[in-house]
Short mmCIF file of C-alpha atoms in Angstrom, two decimals:
data_model
loop_
_atom_site.label_atom_id
_atom_site.label_comp_id
_atom_site.label_asym_id
_atom_site.label_seq_id
_atom_site.Cartn_x
_atom_site.Cartn_y
_atom_site.Cartn_z
CA UNK A 9 -26.75 -23.54 5.41
CA UNK A 10 -29.82 -24.96 3.64
CA UNK A 11 -30.47 -21.58 1.99
CA UNK A 12 -26.84 -21.48 0.89
CA UNK A 13 -27.49 -24.42 -1.43
CA UNK A 14 -31.16 -23.86 -2.27
CA UNK A 15 -30.70 -20.23 -3.32
CA UNK A 16 -27.85 -21.00 -5.69
CA UNK A 17 -25.22 -19.28 -3.56
CA UNK A 18 -23.01 -22.36 -3.53
CA UNK A 19 -22.90 -22.49 -7.34
CA UNK A 20 -21.94 -18.83 -7.57
CA UNK A 21 -19.22 -19.25 -4.94
CA UNK A 22 -17.90 -22.41 -6.60
CA UNK A 23 -17.43 -20.65 -9.94
CA UNK A 24 -15.95 -17.60 -8.23
CA UNK A 25 -13.51 -19.73 -6.25
CA UNK A 26 -12.20 -21.40 -9.41
CA UNK A 27 -11.66 -18.03 -11.09
CA UNK A 28 -9.86 -16.60 -8.05
CA UNK A 29 -7.77 -19.78 -7.77
CA UNK A 30 -6.68 -19.42 -11.39
CA UNK A 31 -5.74 -15.77 -10.79
CA UNK A 32 -3.97 -16.46 -7.49
CA UNK A 33 -1.92 -19.53 -8.47
CA UNK A 34 0.71 -17.87 -10.70
CA UNK A 35 0.81 -14.76 -8.51
CA UNK A 36 1.48 -16.75 -5.33
CA UNK A 37 4.51 -18.40 -6.90
CA UNK A 38 5.72 -15.33 -8.78
CA UNK A 39 5.54 -13.02 -5.77
CA UNK A 40 7.44 -15.59 -3.71
CA UNK A 41 10.25 -15.64 -6.28
CA UNK A 42 10.26 -11.83 -6.41
CA UNK A 43 10.57 -11.85 -2.62
CA UNK A 44 13.65 -14.06 -2.72
CA UNK A 45 11.68 -16.97 -1.26
CA UNK A 46 10.73 -20.41 -2.65
CA UNK A 47 7.39 -20.62 -4.51
CA UNK A 48 6.00 -22.90 -1.80
CA UNK A 49 6.15 -19.97 0.66
CA UNK A 50 3.74 -18.04 -1.55
CA UNK A 51 1.42 -21.01 -1.91
CA UNK A 52 1.27 -21.48 1.87
CA UNK A 53 0.35 -17.81 2.31
CA UNK A 54 -2.37 -18.12 -0.32
CA UNK A 55 -3.76 -21.21 1.42
CA UNK A 56 -3.79 -19.49 4.83
CA UNK A 57 -5.38 -16.41 3.25
CA UNK A 58 -8.18 -18.53 1.84
CA UNK A 59 -8.87 -21.15 4.49
CA UNK A 60 -8.22 -19.11 7.65
CA UNK A 61 -8.55 -15.40 6.88
CA UNK A 62 -11.39 -16.08 4.45
CA UNK A 63 -13.32 -17.76 7.27
CA UNK A 64 -12.94 -14.95 9.84
CA UNK A 65 -12.57 -11.95 7.54
CA UNK A 66 -14.47 -8.72 8.12
CA UNK A 67 -14.69 -8.23 4.34
CA UNK A 68 -16.41 -11.36 2.99
CA UNK A 69 -15.57 -10.87 -0.69
CA UNK A 70 -11.99 -9.71 -0.20
CA UNK A 71 -9.32 -12.29 -1.04
CA UNK A 72 -6.07 -12.34 0.93
CA UNK A 73 -2.69 -13.69 -0.05
CA UNK A 74 0.88 -12.67 -0.88
CA UNK A 75 1.00 -9.18 -2.35
CA UNK A 76 3.41 -7.58 -4.78
CA UNK A 77 3.39 -4.52 -2.53
CA UNK A 78 5.29 -6.40 0.19
CA UNK A 79 7.66 -8.31 -2.11
CA UNK A 80 10.22 -5.51 -2.07
CA UNK A 81 10.25 -5.40 1.73
CA UNK A 82 10.57 -9.17 2.04
CA UNK A 83 13.39 -9.31 -0.52
CA UNK A 84 15.37 -6.64 1.32
CA UNK A 85 14.77 -8.25 4.73
CA UNK A 86 15.77 -11.74 3.56
CA UNK A 87 18.83 -10.42 1.75
CA UNK A 88 20.00 -8.44 4.79
CA UNK A 89 19.03 -10.66 7.73
CA UNK A 90 18.43 -14.07 6.18
CA UNK A 91 15.35 -16.25 5.76
CA UNK A 92 15.36 -17.13 9.47
CA UNK A 93 14.49 -13.53 10.38
CA UNK A 94 11.39 -13.38 8.18
CA UNK A 95 9.11 -15.65 10.23
CA UNK A 96 9.54 -13.84 13.57
CA UNK A 97 9.19 -10.42 11.90
CA UNK A 98 5.92 -11.43 10.19
CA UNK A 99 4.72 -13.03 13.43
CA UNK A 100 5.29 -9.75 15.29
CA UNK A 101 3.71 -7.73 12.47
CA UNK A 102 0.62 -9.92 12.72
CA UNK A 103 0.50 -9.43 16.48
CA UNK A 104 0.61 -5.66 15.94
CA UNK A 105 -2.30 -5.94 13.50
CA UNK A 106 -4.34 -8.02 15.94
CA UNK A 107 -3.72 -5.47 18.70
CA UNK A 108 -4.70 -2.63 16.35
CA UNK A 109 -7.90 -4.43 15.39
CA UNK A 110 -8.85 -5.16 18.99
CA UNK A 111 -8.17 -1.50 19.86
CA UNK A 112 -10.61 -0.56 17.06
CA UNK A 113 -8.20 1.56 15.04
CA UNK A 114 -8.92 -0.17 11.72
CA UNK A 115 -10.92 2.72 10.31
CA UNK A 116 -8.04 5.12 11.00
CA UNK A 117 -5.88 3.45 8.36
CA UNK A 118 -8.25 4.93 5.79
CA UNK A 119 -6.92 8.36 6.74
CA UNK A 120 -3.78 7.56 4.75
CA UNK A 121 -3.22 10.08 1.97
CA UNK A 122 -4.33 8.56 -1.37
CA UNK A 123 -1.41 10.33 -3.07
CA UNK A 124 1.08 8.62 -0.74
CA UNK A 125 -0.55 5.20 -1.23
CA UNK A 126 -0.62 5.66 -5.01
CA UNK A 127 3.00 6.81 -4.95
CA UNK A 128 3.94 3.85 -2.77
CA UNK A 129 2.34 1.37 -5.17
CA UNK A 130 3.89 3.14 -8.15
CA UNK A 131 7.36 3.04 -6.58
CA UNK A 132 6.92 -0.64 -5.70
CA UNK A 133 5.82 -1.30 -9.28
CA UNK A 134 9.01 0.29 -10.65
CA UNK A 135 11.15 -1.72 -8.22
CA UNK A 136 9.37 -4.93 -9.25
CA UNK A 137 9.96 -4.15 -12.93
CA UNK A 138 13.66 -3.51 -12.26
CA UNK A 139 14.18 -6.71 -10.26
CA UNK A 140 12.03 -9.04 -12.36
CA UNK A 141 13.67 -7.87 -15.58
CA UNK A 142 16.77 -9.69 -14.28
CA UNK A 143 14.73 -12.78 -13.36
CA UNK A 144 13.37 -12.78 -16.92
CA UNK A 145 17.00 -13.29 -17.97
CA UNK A 146 17.45 -16.20 -15.53
CA UNK A 147 19.72 -13.88 -13.52
CA UNK A 148 19.63 -12.72 -9.90
CA UNK A 149 18.47 -9.17 -9.07
CA UNK A 150 20.42 -6.76 -6.87
CA UNK A 151 19.18 -5.39 -3.55
CA UNK A 152 18.32 -1.85 -4.71
CA UNK A 153 16.20 -0.57 -7.56
CA UNK A 154 18.80 1.81 -9.00
CA UNK A 155 21.39 -0.98 -8.90
CA UNK A 156 19.04 -3.19 -10.90
CA UNK A 157 18.52 -0.52 -13.54
CA UNK A 158 22.26 0.15 -13.76
CA UNK A 159 23.08 -3.56 -14.07
CA UNK A 160 20.42 -4.32 -16.70
CA UNK A 161 22.56 -3.57 -19.82
CA UNK A 162 25.29 -5.88 -18.53
CA UNK A 163 22.74 -8.60 -17.74
CA UNK A 164 21.37 -8.36 -21.29
CA UNK A 165 24.85 -8.70 -22.76
CA UNK A 166 25.53 -11.74 -20.58
CA UNK A 167 22.22 -13.29 -21.62
CA UNK A 168 23.02 -13.03 -25.32
CA UNK A 169 26.58 -14.21 -24.75
CA UNK A 170 25.43 -17.69 -23.69
CA UNK A 171 23.53 -19.73 -21.12
CA UNK A 172 19.77 -19.82 -20.68
CA UNK A 173 19.26 -16.04 -20.52
CA UNK A 174 18.25 -15.54 -24.16
CA UNK A 175 15.63 -18.31 -24.05
CA UNK A 176 14.37 -17.09 -20.67
CA UNK A 177 13.94 -13.57 -22.07
CA UNK A 178 11.92 -14.95 -24.99
CA UNK A 179 9.70 -16.85 -22.53
CA UNK A 180 9.16 -13.74 -20.38
CA UNK A 181 8.41 -11.49 -23.36
CA UNK A 182 6.01 -14.07 -24.81
CA UNK A 183 4.19 -14.15 -21.46
CA UNK A 184 3.75 -10.37 -21.46
CA UNK A 185 2.61 -10.33 -25.11
CA UNK A 186 -0.02 -13.02 -24.44
CA UNK A 187 -1.35 -11.11 -21.42
CA UNK A 188 -1.53 -7.84 -23.39
CA UNK A 189 -3.24 -9.53 -26.33
CA UNK A 190 -5.74 -11.31 -24.06
CA UNK A 191 -6.60 -8.05 -22.32
CA UNK A 192 -7.39 -6.40 -25.66
CA UNK A 193 -8.96 -9.31 -27.56
CA UNK A 194 -10.60 -11.43 -24.84
CA UNK A 195 -14.08 -12.65 -25.90
CA UNK A 196 -16.90 -11.61 -23.61
CA UNK A 197 -17.84 -15.23 -22.87
CA UNK A 198 -14.28 -15.94 -21.70
CA UNK A 199 -13.76 -12.81 -19.65
CA UNK A 200 -13.46 -14.92 -16.48
CA UNK A 201 -10.28 -16.60 -17.79
CA UNK A 202 -7.29 -14.68 -16.37
CA UNK A 203 -4.61 -13.66 -18.83
CA UNK A 204 -1.85 -14.69 -16.43
CA UNK A 205 -3.07 -18.29 -16.32
CA UNK A 206 -3.52 -18.43 -20.09
CA UNK A 207 0.05 -17.16 -20.55
CA UNK A 208 1.46 -19.69 -18.06
CA UNK A 209 -0.34 -22.62 -19.71
CA UNK A 210 0.61 -21.57 -23.25
CA UNK A 211 4.24 -20.73 -22.55
CA UNK A 212 4.80 -23.75 -20.29
CA UNK A 213 3.33 -26.02 -22.96
CA UNK A 214 5.66 -24.66 -25.63
CA UNK A 215 8.70 -24.88 -23.35
CA UNK A 216 7.90 -28.49 -22.45
CA UNK A 217 7.17 -29.64 -26.01
CA UNK A 218 10.16 -27.84 -27.52
CA UNK A 219 12.51 -28.86 -24.70
CA UNK A 220 13.68 -25.28 -24.16
CA UNK A 221 16.31 -25.08 -21.42
CA UNK A 222 15.29 -22.45 -18.85
CA UNK A 223 15.03 -22.34 -15.06
CA UNK A 224 11.88 -23.99 -13.70
CA UNK A 225 9.91 -23.45 -10.52
CA UNK A 226 11.05 -25.59 -7.60
CA UNK A 227 8.07 -26.90 -5.63
CA UNK A 228 8.55 -29.73 -3.09
CA UNK A 229 6.64 -33.00 -3.46
CA UNK A 230 5.35 -32.52 0.08
CA UNK A 231 4.19 -28.96 0.72
CA UNK A 232 4.49 -29.44 4.47
CA UNK A 233 8.24 -29.92 4.08
CA UNK A 234 8.45 -26.26 3.07
CA UNK A 235 7.20 -25.13 6.48
CA UNK A 236 9.98 -23.71 8.66
CA UNK A 237 9.00 -22.94 12.23
CA UNK A 238 10.75 -20.04 14.02
CA UNK A 239 13.50 -20.88 16.50
CA UNK A 240 13.83 -19.45 20.00
CA UNK A 241 16.94 -17.59 18.83
CA UNK A 242 15.04 -16.10 15.91
CA UNK A 243 12.20 -15.01 18.17
CA UNK A 244 14.68 -13.34 20.53
CA UNK A 245 16.43 -11.58 17.64
CA UNK A 246 13.18 -9.91 16.56
CA UNK A 247 13.69 -7.37 19.37
CA UNK A 248 16.69 -6.01 17.49
CA UNK A 249 15.77 -2.37 16.64
CA UNK A 250 16.19 -2.96 12.90
CA UNK A 251 13.83 -5.94 12.94
CA UNK A 252 11.35 -4.14 15.19
CA UNK A 253 11.18 -1.31 12.66
CA UNK A 254 10.73 -3.89 9.89
CA UNK A 255 7.82 -5.51 11.77
CA UNK A 256 6.09 -2.15 12.29
CA UNK A 257 6.65 -1.30 8.61
CA UNK A 258 5.16 -4.62 7.48
CA UNK A 259 2.17 -4.16 9.80
CA UNK A 260 1.48 -0.61 8.65
CA UNK A 261 1.85 -1.16 4.91
CA UNK A 262 -0.06 -4.46 4.96
CA UNK A 263 -2.88 -2.91 6.99
CA UNK A 264 -3.15 0.20 4.83
CA UNK A 265 -3.15 -1.83 1.61
CA UNK A 266 -5.69 -4.31 3.00
CA UNK A 267 -8.18 -1.75 4.28
CA UNK A 268 -7.94 0.47 1.21
CA UNK A 269 -8.53 -2.64 -0.90
CA UNK A 270 -11.53 -3.53 1.28
CA UNK A 271 -12.98 -0.06 0.73
CA UNK A 272 -12.54 -0.50 -3.03
CA UNK A 273 -14.23 -3.93 -2.92
CA UNK A 274 -17.21 -2.42 -1.06
CA UNK A 275 -17.73 -0.07 -4.00
CA UNK A 276 -17.96 -3.06 -6.36
CA UNK A 277 -20.96 -4.80 -4.80
CA UNK A 278 -24.13 -4.18 -2.78
CA UNK A 279 -23.67 -6.94 -0.23
CA UNK A 280 -22.30 -6.98 3.29
CA UNK A 281 -20.06 -4.01 4.09
CA UNK A 282 -16.56 -4.33 5.51
CA UNK A 283 -16.06 -4.37 9.27
CA UNK A 284 -12.63 -2.80 9.33
CA UNK A 285 -11.55 -3.75 12.85
CA UNK A 286 -12.53 -7.39 12.29
CA UNK A 287 -10.73 -7.40 8.95
CA UNK A 288 -7.59 -5.98 10.54
CA UNK A 289 -7.72 -8.60 13.30
CA UNK A 290 -8.23 -11.39 10.75
CA UNK A 291 -5.25 -10.18 8.73
CA UNK A 292 -3.18 -10.14 11.89
CA UNK A 293 -4.13 -13.73 12.73
CA UNK A 294 -3.29 -14.74 9.16
CA UNK A 295 0.11 -13.06 9.30
CA UNK A 296 0.87 -14.62 12.67
CA UNK A 297 0.22 -18.05 11.12
CA UNK A 298 2.31 -17.18 8.06
CA UNK A 299 5.14 -16.05 10.32
CA UNK A 300 4.85 -19.27 12.33
CA UNK A 301 5.00 -21.34 9.12
CA UNK A 302 7.89 -19.33 7.63
CA UNK A 303 5.73 -18.15 4.71
CA UNK A 304 5.24 -14.74 3.08
CA UNK A 305 3.24 -11.91 4.67
CA UNK A 306 -0.27 -11.36 3.37
CA UNK A 307 -2.62 -8.51 2.60
CA UNK A 308 -6.05 -8.16 1.09
CA UNK A 309 -5.31 -8.10 -2.66
CA UNK A 310 -7.43 -5.97 -4.97
CA UNK A 311 -6.65 -7.99 -8.13
CA UNK A 312 -7.94 -11.25 -6.64
CA UNK A 313 -10.79 -9.52 -4.82
CA UNK A 314 -11.99 -7.79 -7.98
CA UNK A 315 -11.89 -11.11 -9.84
CA UNK A 316 -13.93 -12.62 -6.99
CA UNK A 317 -16.65 -9.98 -7.26
CA UNK A 318 -16.70 -9.95 -11.06
CA UNK A 319 -17.07 -13.75 -11.13
CA UNK A 320 -20.34 -13.38 -9.21
CA UNK A 321 -19.25 -14.75 -5.82
CA UNK A 322 -21.93 -14.26 -3.18
CA UNK A 323 -20.29 -15.06 0.16
CA UNK A 324 -16.98 -15.75 1.87
CA UNK A 325 -17.34 -19.35 0.69
CA UNK A 326 -15.60 -18.47 -2.58
CA UNK A 327 -12.53 -17.19 -0.76
CA UNK A 328 -12.38 -20.28 1.45
CA UNK A 329 -12.77 -22.66 -1.49
CA UNK A 330 -10.02 -20.94 -3.49
CA UNK A 331 -7.67 -21.68 -0.60
CA UNK A 332 -8.76 -25.31 -0.72
CA UNK A 333 -8.00 -25.52 -4.46
CA UNK A 334 -4.51 -24.14 -3.85
CA UNK A 335 -3.93 -26.75 -1.14
CA UNK A 336 -5.20 -29.63 -3.28
CA UNK A 337 -3.09 -28.65 -6.29
CA UNK A 338 0.08 -28.11 -4.25
CA UNK A 339 -0.37 -31.44 -2.45
CA UNK A 340 -1.52 -33.66 -5.33
CA UNK A 341 0.03 -32.12 -8.47
CA UNK A 342 3.36 -30.52 -7.50
CA UNK A 343 4.97 -32.03 -10.62
CA UNK A 344 2.66 -29.88 -12.73
CA UNK A 345 3.82 -26.71 -10.99
CA UNK A 346 7.46 -27.72 -11.47
CA UNK A 347 7.03 -27.39 -15.25
CA UNK A 348 6.49 -23.61 -14.97
CA UNK A 349 9.44 -21.48 -16.21
CA UNK A 350 10.65 -18.94 -13.64
CA UNK A 351 10.97 -16.29 -16.37
CA UNK A 352 7.27 -16.79 -17.20
CA UNK A 353 6.30 -15.82 -13.64
CA UNK A 354 8.77 -12.91 -13.83
CA UNK A 355 7.00 -11.73 -16.99
CA UNK A 356 3.68 -11.77 -15.12
CA UNK A 357 5.19 -9.62 -12.37
CA UNK A 358 6.72 -7.17 -14.85
CA UNK A 359 3.24 -6.81 -16.34
CA UNK A 360 1.81 -6.36 -12.83
CA UNK A 361 4.49 -3.77 -12.02
CA UNK A 362 3.60 -1.73 -15.09
CA UNK A 363 -0.06 -1.80 -14.03
CA UNK A 364 0.93 -0.60 -10.55
CA UNK A 365 2.84 2.41 -11.93
CA UNK A 366 -0.12 3.78 -13.96
CA UNK A 367 1.18 7.27 -14.77
CA UNK A 368 -2.36 8.26 -15.69
CA UNK A 369 -2.91 8.73 -11.96
CA UNK A 370 -0.84 11.92 -12.11
CA UNK A 371 -3.54 13.63 -14.17
CA UNK A 372 -6.31 12.33 -11.89
CA UNK A 373 -4.50 13.43 -8.73
CA UNK A 374 -3.75 16.83 -10.25
CA UNK A 375 -7.50 17.52 -10.31
CA UNK A 376 -7.21 17.74 -6.50
CA UNK A 377 -4.33 20.21 -6.80
CA UNK A 378 -0.80 20.22 -8.17
CA UNK A 379 0.48 19.59 -4.66
CA UNK A 380 -1.30 16.23 -4.55
CA UNK A 381 0.30 15.13 -7.82
CA UNK A 382 3.68 16.38 -6.58
CA UNK A 383 3.38 14.23 -3.43
CA UNK A 384 2.63 11.19 -5.61
CA UNK A 385 5.69 11.80 -7.79
CA UNK A 386 7.95 12.60 -4.83
CA UNK A 387 6.91 9.42 -3.01
CA UNK A 388 7.50 7.32 -6.12
CA UNK A 389 10.93 8.82 -6.81
CA UNK A 390 11.99 8.58 -3.16
CA UNK A 391 11.07 4.88 -2.96
CA UNK A 392 13.03 4.07 -6.11
CA UNK A 393 16.03 6.19 -5.09
CA UNK A 394 16.20 5.06 -1.44
CA UNK A 395 13.94 2.31 -0.10
CA UNK A 396 10.27 1.69 0.63
CA UNK A 397 10.25 2.85 4.25
CA UNK A 398 12.19 6.06 3.58
CA UNK A 399 10.03 6.84 0.57
CA UNK A 400 6.78 6.39 2.50
CA UNK A 401 8.10 8.57 5.35
CA UNK A 402 9.03 11.29 2.84
CA UNK A 403 5.57 11.05 1.29
CA UNK A 404 3.83 11.36 4.65
CA UNK A 405 6.12 14.23 5.61
CA UNK A 406 5.22 16.13 2.45
CA UNK A 407 1.52 15.41 3.02
CA UNK A 408 1.69 16.80 6.55
CA UNK A 409 3.63 19.84 5.36
CA UNK A 410 1.04 20.51 2.65
CA UNK A 411 -1.73 20.04 5.20
CA UNK A 412 -0.03 22.57 7.47
CA UNK A 413 0.16 25.07 4.62
CA UNK A 414 -3.46 24.56 3.61
CA UNK A 415 -4.79 24.63 7.17
CA UNK A 416 -2.91 27.85 7.91
CA UNK A 417 -4.57 29.93 5.21
CA UNK A 418 -5.31 33.31 6.72
CA UNK A 419 -6.68 36.47 5.17
CA UNK A 420 -5.46 39.58 6.97
CA UNK A 421 -7.22 42.86 6.28
CA UNK A 422 -6.34 46.24 7.80
CA UNK A 423 -9.20 48.70 7.33
CA UNK A 424 -9.22 52.39 8.24
CA UNK A 425 -12.43 53.85 9.69
CA UNK A 426 -14.06 57.11 8.76
CA UNK A 427 -13.31 58.34 12.27
CA UNK A 428 -9.69 59.54 12.48
CA UNK A 429 -7.47 57.32 14.64
CA UNK A 430 -9.79 54.31 14.32
CA UNK A 431 -9.00 51.10 12.38
CA UNK A 432 -9.90 47.42 12.41
CA UNK A 433 -7.90 44.27 11.77
CA UNK A 434 -9.91 41.44 10.15
CA UNK A 435 -8.64 37.86 10.51
CA UNK A 436 -10.29 35.16 8.38
CA UNK A 437 -9.14 31.53 8.51
CA UNK A 438 -6.50 29.92 10.72
CA UNK A 439 -3.83 31.98 12.43
CA UNK A 440 -0.84 29.67 12.92
CA UNK A 441 2.88 30.20 13.48
CA UNK A 442 3.35 30.12 9.69
CA UNK A 443 1.44 33.42 9.48
CA UNK A 444 3.33 35.26 12.22
CA UNK A 445 5.55 37.15 9.71
CA UNK A 446 2.51 38.30 7.69
CA UNK A 447 0.65 39.45 10.79
CA UNK A 448 3.75 41.23 12.10
CA UNK A 449 4.20 43.15 8.83
CA UNK A 450 0.52 44.16 8.88
CA UNK A 451 0.70 45.40 12.48
CA UNK A 452 3.82 47.42 11.65
CA UNK A 453 1.71 49.39 9.15
CA UNK A 454 -0.70 50.54 11.86
CA UNK A 455 -0.16 54.31 12.24
CA UNK A 456 0.75 55.81 15.61
CA UNK A 457 -2.10 56.95 17.83
CA UNK A 458 -4.53 54.38 16.40
CA UNK A 459 -7.27 52.54 18.25
CA UNK A 460 -7.17 49.12 16.53
CA UNK A 461 -10.14 46.74 16.85
CA UNK A 462 -9.50 43.05 16.22
CA UNK A 463 -12.45 41.44 14.35
CA UNK A 464 -12.75 37.71 15.10
CA UNK A 465 -16.02 36.77 13.37
CA UNK A 466 -14.32 34.63 10.70
CA UNK A 467 -11.29 33.49 12.65
CA UNK A 468 -11.42 29.69 12.96
CA UNK A 469 -8.54 29.18 15.36
CA UNK A 470 -5.34 30.77 16.57
CA UNK A 471 -2.23 29.03 17.86
CA UNK A 472 0.10 30.04 20.69
CA UNK A 473 2.61 31.81 18.44
CA UNK A 474 0.04 34.19 16.97
CA UNK A 475 -1.69 34.71 20.31
CA UNK A 476 1.57 35.64 22.04
CA UNK A 477 2.45 38.02 19.21
CA UNK A 478 -0.90 39.81 19.58
CA UNK A 479 -0.44 40.03 23.36
CA UNK A 480 3.05 41.46 22.91
CA UNK A 481 1.84 44.04 20.39
CA UNK A 482 -0.95 45.00 22.79
CA UNK A 483 1.53 45.46 25.65
CA UNK A 484 3.83 47.65 23.54
CA UNK A 485 1.06 49.57 21.77
CA UNK A 486 0.97 52.36 24.37
CA UNK A 487 4.53 53.41 23.48
CA UNK A 488 3.16 54.45 20.07
CA UNK A 489 -0.06 55.85 21.43
CA UNK A 490 -1.98 52.85 20.13
CA UNK A 491 -4.56 50.59 21.73
CA UNK A 492 -5.64 47.06 20.76
CA UNK A 493 -9.34 46.41 21.34
CA UNK A 494 -10.04 42.69 21.45
CA UNK A 495 -12.30 40.22 23.22
CA UNK A 496 -9.50 38.19 24.80
CA UNK A 497 -11.94 35.59 26.10
CA UNK A 498 -13.29 34.97 22.58
CA UNK A 499 -9.74 34.87 21.22
CA UNK A 500 -8.66 32.39 23.88
CA UNK A 501 -11.61 30.18 22.96
CA UNK A 502 -10.15 29.82 19.47
CA UNK A 503 -6.87 28.42 20.73
CA UNK A 504 -6.79 24.76 19.66
CA UNK A 505 -7.29 22.32 22.48
CA UNK A 506 -8.55 24.90 25.00
CA UNK A 507 -12.03 25.49 26.34
CA UNK A 508 -13.23 28.63 28.06
CA UNK A 509 -16.21 28.50 30.40
CA UNK A 510 -19.20 30.52 29.26
#
């Protein structure tokens, strides 16, 4: 502890915590509104992410809190099952994460296909844009992304017909313009000032001074009054199959996003590396607390984490202190937060959604093959057209199908020998059921009265379908005067999952 102060680590963490706090504050409230929840729910999650998860995290410089990636799931769950269902579902999701961390499966979440994750974030970004475009008009979004896009022209007409919609749109657009301008023109000495905070301060100041009538954020005078503990009925209802699936979905997506973010943070600094199982357990504990308090689910968030590293933070102290700043502000200055226009926060999320889409990824992914880019696009489109869970399942299904195609590459060569009636069949790669038709056509070309030698030197593995086909051809070969010469023991040794004694 003495070294923490004497080596200047405290000063670095203090500055970093202020920067992260300024980044996190508008996002906590905005993501809560996008989730169909009160802003206080997002603040509570940010506080838990800082004070609790920051203290026990396996990734010291990663910052946890409400994430835009889960807003779509929360909105759909709350709209379908009510706010009372959210707490128990998040509680169960956290328990699943804790169990996964204790079972040391954290590292396995990094096996997730990058194309699917990128497609998932892109699809979520589009859904956020569609829903928050309505909030920018002081209107309520629909449940589905396509419904929001279809209803947008009507919402625009209603906004210009009267009410607060026109002014709210101006506030939201001004927020986006300020953030874009700050990103392009920000002075080097002020690079630590987040554009989102600058936009909120500027727009809120204008709205207050000009007396513009728009919807404002509703934050209670006592933050603790926003806590809603789960009921016994709600806890019992979580075993409904629909809610169980929701809990597993929350746990999986939150874990994947957290651990991929942690890996990205590790690439930004040379300090302590992430302990994935500990991080997963910490996230689970945080989500259990958020579920118990009736708050939003949390993940490790790359935007806040990157700001933490770039601000020069040295230890987990910065993450913990940012949670303390959120708590102090929410408890002592709630009236200040209540000045913030809702459409301003919606503008921040529209900007965030556009960043999440990032169509430039298509070109980058295409360098790993057109199939990778196709999986990204298919996942994105499926999420927008259906829902998040279905889209992710489709993305994983396509990834597995592509993997099956790539892993079943097999070169089949039929070579005649100089000696009449002698030939060899060369197999190079993986002989799977997908290659049975090709092998069958090749074997049909073997002339009658041929002694065929099967060459296995470059055969990596063979599955049951191909093995049975070769055995059947061998059994029937005598009817054509043919013979299959093969080292069956060596062939059996290449069957996946089997071992043959030497």
